[in-house]
Structures are given as C-alpha cells and as structure tokens.
Amino acid sequence: MKIALLGYGTIGSGVVEVLSINQDSIARKAGEKIEIKYVLDLRDFPGDPIQSRIVHDFEVIVRDPEIEAVVEAMGGVEPAYRFAKAALTAGKSFATSNKALVAKHGAELMDIARHRGLNFLFEASVGGGIPIIRPLNTSLSADVVEEITGILNGTTNYMLSKMSDFGSDFDEVLKEAQQKGYAEADPTADVEGDDAARKIAILTSIACGEQVNFEEVHKEGITKISSIDIKYAKALHRVIKLLAQSRKCEDGYCAMVAPVMLPKSHPLYNVDDVFNAVFVHGNVLGDGMFYGSGAGKLPTASAVVADVVELARNKGRDVMSSWSGNVHSLSDYRKVERRFFLRTTDTKEAVEKAFGNVEYICLPDVPGEIGVLTGVMTEAAYQEKAAALEHVLQMIRVE
C-alpha cells in the first residue's frame, strides 16, 4: 500500500523511522507492505534519504491514483483540515495525530470517509502512544461509559510532579520544562488546559456518539498552583494532578479540566513525570486503566503507524462509525458532586457559618491562613457558599 506523509517534523520523521524499524512485522500485520511514496513539506532535506520523496505541492498527492492513504503529522487546524477533506474526497483514507483537527472537524471528516467506504483514524490524537481511541470505539462498545478521567498532558504532569517532589514553584518548574523540551516557548495551551480540553472532548464524543464542542469544556489550568498548595496536599496524603474529566449525568455528559487532589487509593495517583493515563468506568466493565507514554516522537508515531495498519486491513470497511455529526451539548459541570479544599484567611466561625461541618488543616510554616476540606456538595453549592467568605486564597477540587 502506497501512502503519503504530510509533514516531516518530529512526528512525521518518527513515522518514517517506525515503518523502517518494524517493516517486516508491520507488513505481516497489515497484510501487505506499507510504502511511503511522498512526503509533503515546505522544506528540503539534502543528505536525508527522504529527500527523493519530498514534494511541495499537495495536489501531486491528491492526483496520484496509487496513493491509498494519507498520514498527517503537521498539527494545527489549517491546512490540515483542507488537506484531510481533499484526500477523503479523492478516495484516500486518512490518519492523523492532530487533536486540534479531530476536536474541531472529526465528525465531519468521519462522515465523509464513511460515505466513501474509507476511514478517518486518529488514535495518536489523544494520549500519544497510549491506545485509548480504539478501545473506546470497539472493546468497550458493549458498555455505557459513565466516566472518563485522564492525565492527558505530559507537560503539566511533569511540572506538577516536580513541584511535588522538590517543593518548587510554578515559574521554576516551567522554566525547567522548557529547557528540557517538554514545554513550548509559549506554554499557554498546556498550562491553561486547552490541550487537555480538546482531548477530553474527543473522548467524550466517542463515549456519547455525538460531536462535543471542546470550547464548552470548563477549563482551569495549573498557573495558580503554588508550593503552598503542594504542602497542603501532602498534609492530606494527596497529590495534585491536572485532570480531564467527563462524567455521565442525567441529561448527558459533564466535562471539565482542572487541578484535583487525589488520594493514594486513586489509580491515577502514581502517574508521574511526562506519562499519561486514562481511567474509564463502564456500567458493565467497571474500572479500566490505560497507561503509557503520552507524547514523544516514537510513542506517538507508533500509534500513527498502528492506524495505517488498520487502514490497510480495512479497505472499503468503516471502523470508526460510532461518532455522528449530531451536536452533544455538555451538561453544566456545576451539577457534579465532590469535596473541595480551600485556603482562606477568614475565621473558622465564618467558614462554619458558610459550609457547616468541615475539616481543618493548619500548617505551622504557613501562618495567617487555614486550610479547609468541605463535605460533599455540587460545584454550584460550593460557589454559593464560598461567596459568603471574604478571603478565599485558593480552591482545589478533591476526589
């Protein structure tokens, strides 16, 4: 099967490497050899063996009847969307690692593929090398998925792990993450939760079978998490993680991205460094866990090539049919019940007047404030009660 690769950056070059390293095994599993005929990139790569396959015009790929599938590794919505639509319309299946593309246009592109007997696959768009898209679409198809909770961003997980291990502050660990290449020069999409919001929107879309708008996902990043918050978490025998959560409610799914304090008993407690994990609860399965490298050149490329194998094995047969173009409006996240941790300089009398019975956490080396652990209540109830206090310094959700 001849394919075209769009983009020869980190992931694109990884795809070439994986196809080379495991070519015999991949051919056996695909039922035929996979050959890259073209690589689309704006640049040239003199001295690289790939140079003989470099093209600069996407129309060369679209017009070549030998190309059966196109693999996109460029990132961003445009021109990836235009290329994906053109490739599918021309009768070529499509695989991508592009979460922005899938979150915004996934349902539309799957619909085009379905009507042409093609496939649009995107395993690597969530969780890098962790297989989660295909299990949700096939292995768990007998279940009603009631909860998806994931650590879906390696950058923020690395930063929170370092803050927990060394008591460092946000700015310090961000600088370190940038120096190691884990964080971009502009880390906004990671630290403000946008990256994780796109990923949980994709997973929720698969779970409910309808298009979820990632912009409806409530987002709170980690920029306000401090070393003092880490101290309180340790006093509570908990750890702070940036979680992307989706839960089935009476009228649909609620989804959000926010820092959460996890107890040692939680399956995501020990997921550290740049690793990602996804916890799934099904009404029949019960609890399931998917863990591994959530990013990186070869882990992500491995997931992309796995999609290419699926494309080869399923010519003329759609394998991603569970996500329609119908819009699924997310339910109000404030309906979800949980406990809350807050730091305040208000008096205990004021806290108890607002929240009733609570637990207090007082740290000797953090004078002038108290830590408070509330009972179980909805987000809406917490917001109403917290409004009665004058000086709430911090709030972190608690599992």
Tab-separated table of C-alpha atoms in Angstrom:
chain	number	residue	atom	x	y	z
A	1	MET	CA	0.000	0.000	0.000
A	2	LYS	CA	1.438	3.339	-1.050
A	3	ILE	CA	0.860	6.227	1.329
A	4	ALA	CA	1.737	9.918	1.548
A	5	LEU	CA	3.011	11.613	4.695
A	6	LEU	CA	2.188	15.261	5.435
A	7	GLY	CA	4.934	16.876	7.492
A	8	TYR	CA	8.471	15.723	8.231
A	9	GLY	CA	8.880	17.208	11.681
A	10	THR	CA	9.150	15.317	14.958
A	11	ILE	CA	6.149	13.025	14.484
A	12	GLY	CA	6.494	12.702	10.711
A	13	SER	CA	10.115	11.625	10.927
A	14	GLY	CA	9.060	9.236	13.706
A	15	VAL	CA	6.524	7.620	11.369
A	16	VAL	CA	9.271	7.056	8.792
A	17	GLU	CA	11.501	5.571	11.492
A	18	VAL	CA	8.838	3.211	12.869
A	19	LEU	CA	7.957	1.976	9.376
A	20	SER	CA	11.644	1.301	8.777
A	21	ILE	CA	12.455	-0.356	12.113
A	22	ASN	CA	9.447	-2.685	12.117
A	23	GLN	CA	8.770	-3.006	8.383
A	24	ASP	CA	8.536	-6.819	8.329
A	25	SER	CA	6.262	-7.035	11.363
A	26	ILE	CA	4.085	-4.186	10.069
A	27	ALA	CA	3.753	-5.804	6.643
A	28	ARG	CA	2.717	-9.102	8.223
A	29	LYS	CA	0.060	-7.438	10.387
A	30	ALA	CA	-1.195	-5.183	7.593
A	31	GLY	CA	-1.309	-7.995	5.063
A	32	GLU	CA	0.915	-6.058	2.670
A	33	LYS	CA	3.986	-3.853	2.626
A	34	ILE	CA	3.497	-0.183	3.571
A	35	GLU	CA	5.485	2.174	1.342
A	36	ILE	CA	5.809	5.952	1.717
A	37	LYS	CA	5.733	7.355	-1.813
A	38	TYR	CA	5.572	11.066	-0.959
A	39	VAL	CA	6.442	13.309	1.973
A	40	LEU	CA	4.906	16.772	1.830
A	41	ASP	CA	6.918	19.527	3.461
A	42	LEU	CA	7.793	23.141	2.717
A	43	ARG	CA	11.439	22.369	3.352
A	44	ASP	CA	14.046	20.284	1.569
A	45	PHE	CA	16.255	17.793	3.411
A	46	PRO	CA	19.530	17.493	1.485
A	47	GLY	CA	21.530	14.448	2.568
A	48	ASP	CA	18.471	12.753	4.093
A	49	PRO	CA	17.266	9.604	2.271
A	50	ILE	CA	13.756	11.055	2.449
A	51	GLN	CA	14.691	13.874	0.046
A	52	SER	CA	13.895	11.790	-3.033
A	53	ARG	CA	10.272	11.530	-1.830
A	54	ILE	CA	9.819	15.172	-0.811
A	55	VAL	CA	7.111	17.133	-2.637
A	56	HIS	CA	5.946	20.696	-2.024
A	57	ASP	CA	2.569	20.573	-3.736
A	58	PHE	CA	-0.313	18.670	-2.102
A	59	GLU	CA	-2.021	18.307	-5.485
A	60	VAL	CA	0.670	15.813	-6.504
A	61	ILE	CA	-0.618	13.531	-3.746
A	62	VAL	CA	-4.319	14.066	-4.422
A	63	ARG	CA	-3.972	13.343	-8.125
A	64	ASP	CA	-1.890	10.180	-7.776
A	65	PRO	CA	-4.217	7.142	-8.018
A	66	GLU	CA	-1.552	4.923	-6.440
A	67	ILE	CA	-1.876	6.717	-3.090
A	68	GLU	CA	-4.442	4.839	-0.998
A	69	ALA	CA	-3.926	6.638	2.317
A	70	VAL	CA	-2.626	9.959	3.621
A	71	VAL	CA	-0.992	10.391	7.034
A	72	GLU	CA	-0.995	13.870	8.572
A	73	ALA	CA	1.650	14.903	11.131
A	74	MET	CA	1.710	18.678	10.739
A	75	GLY	CA	-0.543	19.885	13.556
A	76	GLY	CA	-2.940	22.817	13.604
A	77	VAL	CA	-6.384	23.055	12.050
A	78	GLU	CA	-5.286	24.577	8.744
A	79	PRO	CA	-4.139	23.484	6.229
A	80	ALA	CA	-4.646	20.038	7.825
A	81	TYR	CA	-8.454	20.270	7.529
A	82	ARG	CA	-8.313	21.304	3.879
A	83	PHE	CA	-5.855	18.508	3.099
A	84	ALA	CA	-7.895	15.891	5.002
A	85	LYS	CA	-11.124	16.837	3.240
A	86	ALA	CA	-9.452	16.846	-0.181
A	87	ALA	CA	-7.782	13.474	0.421
A	88	LEU	CA	-11.006	11.808	1.571
A	89	THR	CA	-12.980	13.336	-1.298
A	90	ALA	CA	-10.364	11.936	-3.681
A	91	GLY	CA	-10.901	8.442	-2.270
A	92	LYS	CA	-7.920	8.205	0.060
A	93	SER	CA	-8.226	7.144	3.709
A	94	PHE	CA	-6.693	9.442	6.312
A	95	ALA	CA	-4.819	9.017	9.607
A	96	THR	CA	-3.768	11.849	11.887
A	97	SER	CA	-2.189	12.643	15.248
A	98	ASN	CA	-3.745	16.118	15.183
A	99	LYS	CA	-6.001	16.706	18.227
A	100	ALA	CA	-6.955	20.226	17.101
A	101	LEU	CA	-8.181	18.883	13.762
A	102	VAL	CA	-10.096	15.981	15.305
A	103	ALA	CA	-11.682	18.074	18.069
A	104	LYS	CA	-12.986	20.644	15.579
A	105	HIS	CA	-13.785	18.613	12.453
A	106	GLY	CA	-13.677	14.954	13.488
A	107	ALA	CA	-17.368	14.180	12.971
A	108	GLU	CA	-17.467	15.841	9.546
A	109	LEU	CA	-14.355	14.046	8.305
A	110	MET	CA	-15.574	10.683	9.589
A	111	ASP	CA	-18.867	11.252	7.805
A	112	ILE	CA	-17.086	11.962	4.509
A	113	ALA	CA	-14.968	8.824	4.985
A	114	ARG	CA	-17.981	6.685	5.867
A	115	HIS	CA	-19.925	7.678	2.757
A	116	ARG	CA	-16.971	6.789	0.549
A	117	GLY	CA	-16.096	3.450	2.127
A	118	LEU	CA	-12.935	4.969	3.637
A	119	ASN	CA	-11.542	5.500	7.120
A	120	PHE	CA	-10.541	8.546	9.132
A	121	LEU	CA	-8.441	7.360	12.095
A	122	PHE	CA	-6.828	9.342	14.908
A	123	GLU	CA	-5.514	7.059	17.659
A	124	ALA	CA	-2.473	9.269	18.311
A	125	SER	CA	-4.538	12.440	18.825
A	126	VAL	CA	-5.216	11.561	22.491
A	127	GLY	CA	-2.613	10.115	24.806
A	128	GLY	CA	0.209	9.819	22.271
A	129	GLY	CA	1.265	6.177	22.299
A	130	ILE	CA	-1.490	5.056	24.699
A	131	PRO	CA	-4.205	3.061	22.905
A	132	ILE	CA	-7.483	4.637	24.041
A	133	ILE	CA	-9.468	5.675	20.932
A	134	ARG	CA	-9.783	2.157	19.534
A	135	PRO	CA	-10.645	0.529	22.894
A	136	LEU	CA	-13.408	3.088	23.464
A	137	ASN	CA	-14.724	2.581	19.938
A	138	THR	CA	-14.584	-1.220	19.880
A	139	SER	CA	-13.546	-3.032	23.067
A	140	LEU	CA	-15.956	-1.042	25.249
A	141	SER	CA	-18.782	-0.842	22.737
A	142	ALA	CA	-20.941	-3.081	24.959
A	143	ASP	CA	-20.658	-0.608	27.834
A	144	VAL	CA	-22.248	2.689	28.644
A	145	VAL	CA	-19.177	4.738	29.579
A	146	GLU	CA	-20.072	6.552	32.789
A	147	GLU	CA	-16.738	8.239	33.484
A	148	ILE	CA	-13.502	9.092	31.702
A	149	THR	CA	-10.811	10.703	33.829
A	150	GLY	CA	-7.366	11.261	32.403
A	151	ILE	CA	-3.967	12.809	32.877
A	152	LEU	CA	-3.756	13.844	29.238
A	153	ASN	CA	-0.979	16.422	29.153
A	154	GLY	CA	2.607	15.352	29.775
A	155	THR	CA	3.932	18.894	30.224
A	156	THR	CA	1.683	19.774	33.141
A	157	ASN	CA	2.057	16.335	34.713
A	158	TYR	CA	5.839	16.720	34.600
A	159	MET	CA	5.582	20.164	36.191
A	160	LEU	CA	3.229	19.083	38.990
A	161	SER	CA	5.398	16.028	39.670
A	162	LYS	CA	8.475	18.232	40.070
A	163	MET	CA	6.578	20.681	42.278
A	164	SER	CA	5.501	17.775	44.485
A	165	ASP	CA	8.938	16.123	44.609
A	166	PHE	CA	11.004	19.244	45.280
A	167	GLY	CA	8.570	21.855	46.626
A	168	SER	CA	9.329	24.094	43.647
A	169	ASP	CA	7.138	26.948	42.456
A	170	PHE	CA	5.316	27.084	39.114
A	171	ASP	CA	7.670	29.536	37.373
A	172	GLU	CA	10.720	27.481	38.346
A	173	VAL	CA	9.418	24.167	37.007
A	174	LEU	CA	8.038	25.798	33.852
A	175	LYS	CA	11.496	27.110	33.022
A	176	GLU	CA	12.973	23.655	33.618
A	177	ALA	CA	10.289	22.014	31.437
A	178	GLN	CA	11.074	24.446	28.617
A	179	GLN	CA	14.808	23.769	28.901
A	180	LYS	CA	14.163	20.009	28.601
A	181	GLY	CA	11.858	20.465	25.626
A	182	TYR	CA	8.733	19.325	27.477
A	183	ALA	CA	7.109	22.770	27.271
A	184	GLU	CA	6.831	25.124	24.318
A	185	ALA	CA	8.192	28.681	24.350
A	186	ASP	CA	4.526	29.678	24.628
A	187	PRO	CA	3.133	27.050	27.047
A	188	THR	CA	-0.382	28.514	27.224
A	189	ALA	CA	-2.186	25.602	25.548
A	190	ASP	CA	-0.684	23.187	28.073
A	191	VAL	CA	-0.708	25.104	31.361
A	192	GLU	CA	-4.148	26.685	30.826
A	193	GLY	CA	-5.771	23.335	29.995
A	194	ASP	CA	-6.636	23.890	26.309
A	195	ASP	CA	-4.709	20.818	25.141
A	196	ALA	CA	-6.407	18.552	27.679
A	197	ALA	CA	-9.818	20.103	26.888
A	198	ARG	CA	-9.528	19.123	23.226
A	199	LYS	CA	-8.580	15.584	24.194
A	200	ILE	CA	-11.412	15.061	26.690
A	201	ALA	CA	-13.841	16.489	24.114
A	202	ILE	CA	-12.668	13.826	21.627
A	203	LEU	CA	-13.034	11.024	24.182
A	204	THR	CA	-16.462	12.278	25.250
A	205	SER	CA	-17.568	12.440	21.622
A	206	ILE	CA	-16.696	8.768	21.214
A	207	ALA	CA	-18.378	7.844	24.509
A	208	CYS	CA	-21.666	9.568	23.679
A	209	GLY	CA	-21.518	9.078	19.903
A	210	GLU	CA	-22.036	12.756	19.107
A	211	GLN	CA	-19.900	15.835	18.439
A	212	VAL	CA	-18.787	17.620	21.618
A	213	ASN	CA	-17.545	21.188	21.229
A	214	PHE	CA	-14.245	21.427	23.117
A	215	GLU	CA	-14.920	25.110	23.762
A	216	GLU	CA	-17.778	24.079	26.071
A	217	VAL	CA	-15.380	22.159	28.340
A	218	HIS	CA	-14.813	24.113	31.559
A	219	LYS	CA	-11.063	24.758	31.917
A	220	GLU	CA	-8.828	25.683	34.821
A	221	GLY	CA	-5.078	25.318	34.343
A	222	ILE	CA	-2.194	24.961	36.784
A	223	THR	CA	-0.807	28.507	36.692
A	224	LYS	CA	-2.251	29.286	40.142
A	225	ILE	CA	-0.965	26.134	41.838
A	226	SER	CA	1.775	27.059	44.317
A	227	SER	CA	4.267	25.276	46.527
A	228	ILE	CA	1.946	26.078	49.463
A	229	ASP	CA	-0.852	24.135	47.780
A	230	ILE	CA	1.547	21.198	47.415
A	231	LYS	CA	2.275	21.326	51.166
A	232	TYR	CA	-1.422	21.132	51.984
A	233	ALA	CA	-1.886	18.229	49.555
A	234	LYS	CA	0.909	16.306	51.278
A	235	ALA	CA	-0.629	17.016	54.675
A	236	LEU	CA	-3.829	15.450	53.334
A	237	HIS	CA	-1.840	12.476	51.934
A	238	ARG	CA	-2.871	13.515	48.455
A	239	VAL	CA	-1.244	14.656	45.238
A	240	ILE	CA	-2.380	17.381	42.826
A	241	LYS	CA	-2.945	16.365	39.193
A	242	LEU	CA	-4.398	18.250	36.232
A	243	LEU	CA	-7.330	16.021	35.324
A	244	ALA	CA	-9.531	15.992	32.255
A	245	GLN	CA	-12.841	14.543	33.392
A	246	SER	CA	-16.058	13.532	31.686
A	247	ARG	CA	-18.970	12.081	33.633
A	248	LYS	CA	-22.381	10.890	32.543
A	249	CYS	CA	-25.131	12.994	34.077
A	250	GLU	CA	-28.918	12.687	33.895
A	251	ASP	CA	-29.058	14.899	30.797
A	252	GLY	CA	-25.819	13.975	29.056
A	253	TYR	CA	-22.143	14.363	29.874
A	254	CYS	CA	-20.389	16.932	32.056
A	255	ALA	CA	-16.750	17.664	31.173
A	256	MET	CA	-14.028	19.792	32.689
A	257	VAL	CA	-10.262	20.225	33.022
A	258	ALA	CA	-8.933	21.329	36.411
A	259	PRO	CA	-6.374	20.543	39.129
A	260	VAL	CA	-7.657	17.885	41.532
A	261	MET	CA	-6.280	16.433	44.780
A	262	LEU	CA	-6.134	12.623	44.521
A	263	PRO	CA	-5.796	10.133	47.402
A	264	LYS	CA	-3.249	7.316	47.317
A	265	SER	CA	-6.040	4.860	46.534
A	266	HIS	CA	-6.865	6.554	43.221
A	267	PRO	CA	-5.473	4.733	40.135
A	268	LEU	CA	-4.010	7.989	38.757
A	269	TYR	CA	-2.136	8.877	41.976
A	270	ASN	CA	1.189	7.363	40.874
A	271	VAL	CA	1.151	8.615	37.276
A	272	ASP	CA	4.174	10.921	37.330
A	273	ASP	CA	6.600	12.755	35.099
A	274	VAL	CA	5.603	13.009	31.397
A	275	PHE	CA	3.475	9.863	31.497
A	276	ASN	CA	-0.240	9.955	30.712
A	277	ALA	CA	-3.072	7.690	31.818
A	278	VAL	CA	-6.797	7.357	31.227
A	279	PHE	CA	-9.211	5.862	33.765
A	280	VAL	CA	-12.502	4.596	32.339
A	281	HIS	CA	-15.581	3.398	34.202
A	282	GLY	CA	-18.194	1.465	32.250
A	283	ASN	CA	-21.545	0.285	33.575
A	284	VAL	CA	-20.622	-3.314	32.708
A	285	LEU	CA	-16.812	-3.286	32.723
A	286	GLY	CA	-16.430	-1.389	35.967
A	287	ASP	CA	-12.997	0.238	36.180
A	288	GLY	CA	-10.323	0.135	33.478
A	289	MET	CA	-6.975	1.895	33.162
A	290	PHE	CA	-4.783	2.801	30.175
A	291	TYR	CA	-1.236	3.985	30.945
A	292	GLY	CA	1.884	4.832	28.977
A	293	SER	CA	3.909	7.440	27.122
A	294	GLY	CA	1.510	10.248	26.352
A	295	ALA	CA	3.822	12.060	23.978
A	296	GLY	CA	7.201	11.794	22.312
A	297	LYS	CA	8.405	11.083	18.809
A	298	LEU	CA	8.347	7.286	18.648
A	299	PRO	CA	5.418	6.522	21.018
A	300	THR	CA	3.162	8.897	19.065
A	301	ALA	CA	4.489	7.650	15.728
A	302	SER	CA	3.779	4.089	16.868
A	303	ALA	CA	0.098	4.967	17.330
A	304	VAL	CA	0.015	6.687	13.919
A	305	VAL	CA	1.502	3.647	12.178
A	306	ALA	CA	-0.964	1.395	14.015
A	307	ASP	CA	-3.707	3.431	12.330
A	308	VAL	CA	-2.009	2.914	8.968
A	309	VAL	CA	-2.069	-0.844	9.603
A	310	GLU	CA	-5.799	-0.567	10.341
A	311	LEU	CA	-6.315	1.341	7.102
A	312	ALA	CA	-4.591	-1.441	5.174
A	313	ARG	CA	-6.595	-4.173	6.905
A	314	ASN	CA	-9.962	-2.454	6.493
A	315	LYS	CA	-10.103	-1.197	2.926
A	316	GLY	CA	-13.687	-0.463	1.959
A	317	ARG	CA	-14.893	-1.038	5.527
A	318	ASP	CA	-15.500	1.780	8.031
A	319	VAL	CA	-14.139	1.069	11.528
A	320	MET	CA	-14.957	4.384	13.226
A	321	SER	CA	-18.732	4.587	12.910
A	322	SER	CA	-19.741	5.451	16.469
A	323	TRP	CA	-19.415	9.245	16.320
A	324	SER	CA	-22.117	11.090	14.400
A	325	GLY	CA	-22.303	14.751	13.417
A	326	ASN	CA	-25.153	15.420	15.858
A	327	VAL	CA	-24.129	18.050	18.399
A	328	HIS	CA	-23.992	16.974	22.045
A	329	SER	CA	-24.289	19.997	24.322
A	330	LEU	CA	-22.420	19.384	27.556
A	331	SER	CA	-24.353	19.499	30.801
A	332	ASP	CA	-23.493	22.090	33.431
A	333	TYR	CA	-20.314	20.938	35.202
A	334	ARG	CA	-21.620	22.588	38.374
A	335	LYS	CA	-24.017	19.672	38.834
A	336	VAL	CA	-21.162	17.290	39.691
A	337	GLU	CA	-20.752	16.464	43.383
A	338	ARG	CA	-17.384	16.278	45.149
A	339	ARG	CA	-15.419	17.660	48.093
A	340	PHE	CA	-13.448	20.894	47.939
A	341	PHE	CA	-10.233	22.139	49.531
A	342	LEU	CA	-9.870	25.843	50.114
A	343	ARG	CA	-7.369	28.148	51.721
A	344	THR	CA	-8.691	31.227	53.469
A	345	THR	CA	-7.777	33.973	55.903
A	346	ASP	CA	-11.385	34.105	57.160
A	347	THR	CA	-12.167	32.903	60.679
A	348	LYS	CA	-13.292	29.376	61.496
A	349	GLU	CA	-16.612	30.838	62.598
A	350	ALA	CA	-17.141	32.379	59.162
A	351	VAL	CA	-16.127	29.120	57.445
A	352	GLU	CA	-18.526	27.034	59.541
A	353	LYS	CA	-21.339	29.524	59.008
A	354	ALA	CA	-20.858	29.115	55.256
A	355	PHE	CA	-20.071	25.392	54.998
A	356	GLY	CA	-21.219	23.735	58.228
A	357	ASN	CA	-19.041	20.856	59.434
A	358	VAL	CA	-15.586	20.875	57.812
A	359	GLU	CA	-12.096	19.506	58.400
A	360	TYR	CA	-9.263	21.933	59.109
A	361	ILE	CA	-5.651	21.629	58.002
A	362	CYS	CA	-3.280	24.033	59.725
A	363	LEU	CA	0.363	24.123	58.649
A	364	PRO	CA	2.799	25.635	61.197
A	365	ASP	CA	5.034	27.019	58.436
A	366	VAL	CA	2.084	28.712	56.659
A	367	PRO	CA	0.834	31.261	59.208
A	368	GLY	CA	-2.112	33.590	58.809
A	369	GLU	CA	-4.399	31.195	56.949
A	370	ILE	CA	-6.239	27.903	57.322
A	371	GLY	CA	-6.885	25.011	55.012
A	372	VAL	CA	-10.438	23.689	54.827
A	373	LEU	CA	-11.806	20.404	53.493
A	374	THR	CA	-15.549	20.560	52.865
A	375	GLY	CA	-18.143	17.819	52.788
A	376	VAL	CA	-19.595	16.513	49.523
A	377	MET	CA	-21.602	19.059	47.548
A	378	THR	CA	-22.200	20.205	44.000
A	379	GLU	CA	-19.972	22.772	42.319
A	380	ALA	CA	-22.930	25.155	42.311
A	381	ALA	CA	-23.427	24.742	46.066
A	382	TYR	CA	-19.712	25.308	46.699
A	383	GLN	CA	-19.715	28.517	44.678
A	384	GLU	CA	-22.738	29.813	46.576
A	385	LYS	CA	-21.256	29.001	49.979
A	386	ALA	CA	-17.771	30.291	49.126
A	387	ALA	CA	-19.278	33.623	48.074
A	388	ALA	CA	-20.129	34.215	51.746
A	389	LEU	CA	-16.421	34.272	52.646
A	390	GLU	CA	-14.320	37.391	52.159
A	391	HIS	CA	-10.864	35.964	51.527
A	392	VAL	CA	-10.637	32.663	49.650
A	393	LEU	CA	-6.998	32.338	48.579
A	394	GLN	CA	-7.318	29.060	46.681
A	395	MET	CA	-9.775	26.283	45.800
A	396	ILE	CA	-8.835	22.828	44.563
A	397	ARG	CA	-11.271	20.009	43.930
A	398	VAL	CA	-10.817	16.786	45.925
A	399	GLU	CA	-11.508	13.182	44.952
